[in-house]
Amino acid sequence: MEPTADAAAPTDARLSAPVETVIDLAHLARMTLGERSLEAEVLTLFDRQAEILLAHMRDCAPAAVAAFAHTLKGSARGIGAWRVAAAADAVEMNVIAANAGGVAGAVARLSAAVDEAEAVIADRLHPRTGF
């Protein structure tokens, strides 16, 4: 069972959040059947898709913003990136409510959540091995 939107909402401490709170590793393992190569492929695809969708959201009509946010929400849920999913849901809800100022703020929060997830993905795909 996935967290509620409130439980998955971004916090001010998100940049120092543990990996497990950015991406639910247990959920990710279930979704990829515990296969690291499949996990790497799924994370790579998410990373690319998130960047493309965010770029499109910044330059399109509100209806398209909602559609892109909805797609990103589903992808984030697939890998256990609950904060990204909650932020994408907030974008969608602000578009539906025709709250232009809310949409801009929600897209900014979504972008920050994606950045956080991408940092975790990069570390997971390319772990650092000492200094």
Tab-separated table of C-alpha atoms in Angstrom:
chain	number	residue	atom	x	y	z
A	1	MET	CA	0.000	0.000	0.000
A	2	GLU	CA	1.441	3.358	-0.975
A	3	PRO	CA	1.575	6.421	1.255
A	4	THR	CA	-1.097	9.082	1.068
A	5	ALA	CA	-0.313	12.337	-0.702
A	6	ASP	CA	0.188	14.028	2.675
A	7	ALA	CA	2.677	11.394	3.815
A	8	ALA	CA	4.555	11.657	0.541
A	9	ALA	CA	4.654	15.453	0.370
A	10	PRO	CA	8.063	17.088	-0.039
A	11	THR	CA	9.614	18.570	3.076
A	12	ASP	CA	12.134	21.334	3.645
A	13	ALA	CA	14.688	18.672	4.594
A	14	ARG	CA	14.390	16.910	1.237
A	15	LEU	CA	17.978	17.560	0.165
A	16	SER	CA	19.292	15.684	3.172
A	17	ALA	CA	16.617	12.997	3.125
A	18	PRO	CA	17.748	9.381	3.290
A	19	VAL	CA	17.608	7.450	0.019
A	20	GLU	CA	14.773	5.298	1.339
A	21	THR	CA	12.512	8.326	1.716
A	22	VAL	CA	13.247	9.611	-1.779
A	23	ILE	CA	12.781	6.272	-3.519
A	24	ASP	CA	11.101	3.393	-1.727
A	25	LEU	CA	13.757	0.745	-2.351
A	26	ALA	CA	11.565	-2.110	-1.112
A	27	HIS	CA	8.835	-1.102	-3.579
A	28	LEU	CA	11.389	-0.721	-6.354
A	29	ALA	CA	12.768	-4.198	-5.630
A	30	ARG	CA	9.251	-5.683	-5.784
A	31	MET	CA	8.540	-3.927	-9.074
A	32	THR	CA	11.820	-5.107	-10.625
A	33	LEU	CA	11.658	-8.607	-9.114
A	34	GLY	CA	14.889	-7.885	-7.258
A	35	GLU	CA	16.883	-7.866	-10.500
A	36	ARG	CA	19.503	-5.115	-10.402
A	37	SER	CA	19.803	-4.916	-14.194
A	38	LEU	CA	16.056	-4.378	-14.547
A	39	GLU	CA	16.174	-1.838	-11.714
A	40	ALA	CA	18.928	0.072	-13.518
A	41	GLU	CA	16.929	0.051	-16.745
A	42	VAL	CA	13.742	1.258	-15.046
A	43	LEU	CA	15.565	4.002	-13.143
A	44	THR	CA	17.336	5.162	-16.293
A	45	LEU	CA	14.035	5.330	-18.170
A	46	PHE	CA	12.385	7.246	-15.336
A	47	ASP	CA	15.264	9.714	-15.215
A	48	ARG	CA	15.038	10.418	-18.953
A	49	GLN	CA	11.252	10.571	-19.006
A	50	ALA	CA	11.073	12.935	-16.036
A	51	GLU	CA	13.440	15.411	-17.688
A	52	ILE	CA	11.500	15.335	-20.968
A	53	LEU	CA	8.118	15.735	-19.279
A	54	LEU	CA	9.292	18.602	-17.081
A	55	ALA	CA	10.745	20.398	-20.087
A	56	HIS	CA	7.445	20.034	-21.941
A	57	MET	CA	5.439	21.210	-18.900
A	58	ARG	CA	7.301	24.521	-18.880
A	59	ASP	CA	6.310	25.322	-22.470
A	60	CYS	CA	2.772	24.077	-23.076
A	61	ALA	CA	-0.909	24.705	-22.458
A	62	PRO	CA	-2.451	23.798	-19.092
A	63	ALA	CA	-4.273	20.716	-20.411
A	64	ALA	CA	-0.974	19.309	-21.656
A	65	VAL	CA	0.710	20.191	-18.342
A	66	ALA	CA	-1.916	18.083	-16.543
A	67	ALA	CA	-1.423	15.184	-18.961
A	68	PHE	CA	2.367	15.269	-18.570
A	69	ALA	CA	2.039	15.488	-14.785
A	70	HIS	CA	-0.331	12.515	-14.802
A	71	THR	CA	2.155	10.454	-16.819
A	72	LEU	CA	4.991	11.408	-14.490
A	73	LYS	CA	2.853	10.559	-11.452
A	74	GLY	CA	2.302	7.030	-12.754
A	75	SER	CA	5.976	6.530	-13.536
A	76	ALA	CA	7.005	7.827	-10.114
A	77	ARG	CA	4.600	5.442	-8.407
A	78	GLY	CA	6.122	2.612	-10.406
A	79	ILE	CA	9.561	3.165	-8.886
A	80	GLY	CA	8.394	4.231	-5.437
A	81	ALA	CA	9.246	7.924	-5.832
A	82	TRP	CA	6.291	8.959	-3.663
A	83	ARG	CA	7.333	12.616	-3.319
A	84	VAL	CA	7.539	12.993	-7.088
A	85	ALA	CA	4.141	11.321	-7.430
A	86	ALA	CA	2.592	13.635	-4.824
A	87	ALA	CA	4.140	16.701	-6.450
A	88	ALA	CA	2.902	15.618	-9.892
A	89	ASP	CA	-0.567	15.085	-8.426
A	90	ALA	CA	-0.467	18.638	-7.026
A	91	VAL	CA	0.340	19.968	-10.506
A	92	GLU	CA	-2.585	18.052	-11.939
A	93	MET	CA	-4.985	19.287	-9.240
A	94	ASN	CA	-3.921	22.920	-9.703
A	95	VAL	CA	-4.505	22.667	-13.456
A	96	ILE	CA	-7.957	21.168	-12.856
A	97	ALA	CA	-8.747	23.998	-10.420
A	98	ALA	CA	-7.538	26.531	-13.021
A	99	ASN	CA	-5.136	27.984	-10.453
A	100	ALA	CA	-2.402	29.460	-12.668
A	101	GLY	CA	-0.263	30.662	-9.763
A	102	GLY	CA	-0.695	27.320	-8.057
A	103	VAL	CA	0.369	25.490	-11.204
A	104	ALA	CA	3.620	27.451	-11.421
A	105	GLY	CA	4.447	26.780	-7.790
A	106	ALA	CA	3.464	23.120	-8.088
A	107	VAL	CA	5.655	22.679	-11.165
A	108	ALA	CA	8.560	24.234	-9.266
A	109	ARG	CA	7.999	21.797	-6.360
A	110	LEU	CA	7.725	18.927	-8.839
A	111	SER	CA	10.998	19.977	-10.425
A	112	ALA	CA	12.690	19.987	-6.998
A	113	ALA	CA	11.277	16.530	-6.198
A	114	VAL	CA	12.501	15.214	-9.550
A	115	ASP	CA	15.946	16.719	-8.940
A	116	GLU	CA	16.072	14.939	-5.594
A	117	ALA	CA	15.019	11.620	-7.149
A	118	GLU	CA	17.517	12.044	-9.979
A	119	ALA	CA	20.334	12.559	-7.472
A	120	VAL	CA	19.393	9.327	-5.719
A	121	ILE	CA	19.108	7.529	-9.060
A	122	ALA	CA	22.540	8.772	-10.124
A	123	ASP	CA	24.056	7.552	-6.845
A	124	ARG	CA	22.273	4.211	-7.171
A	125	LEU	CA	23.368	3.683	-10.783
A	126	HIS	CA	26.900	5.000	-10.296
A	127	PRO	CA	27.893	4.522	-6.648
A	128	ARG	CA	30.929	6.420	-5.483
A	129	THR	CA	33.814	4.252	-4.379
A	130	GLY	CA	35.761	6.306	-1.881
A	131	PHE	CA	37.810	9.426	-2.362
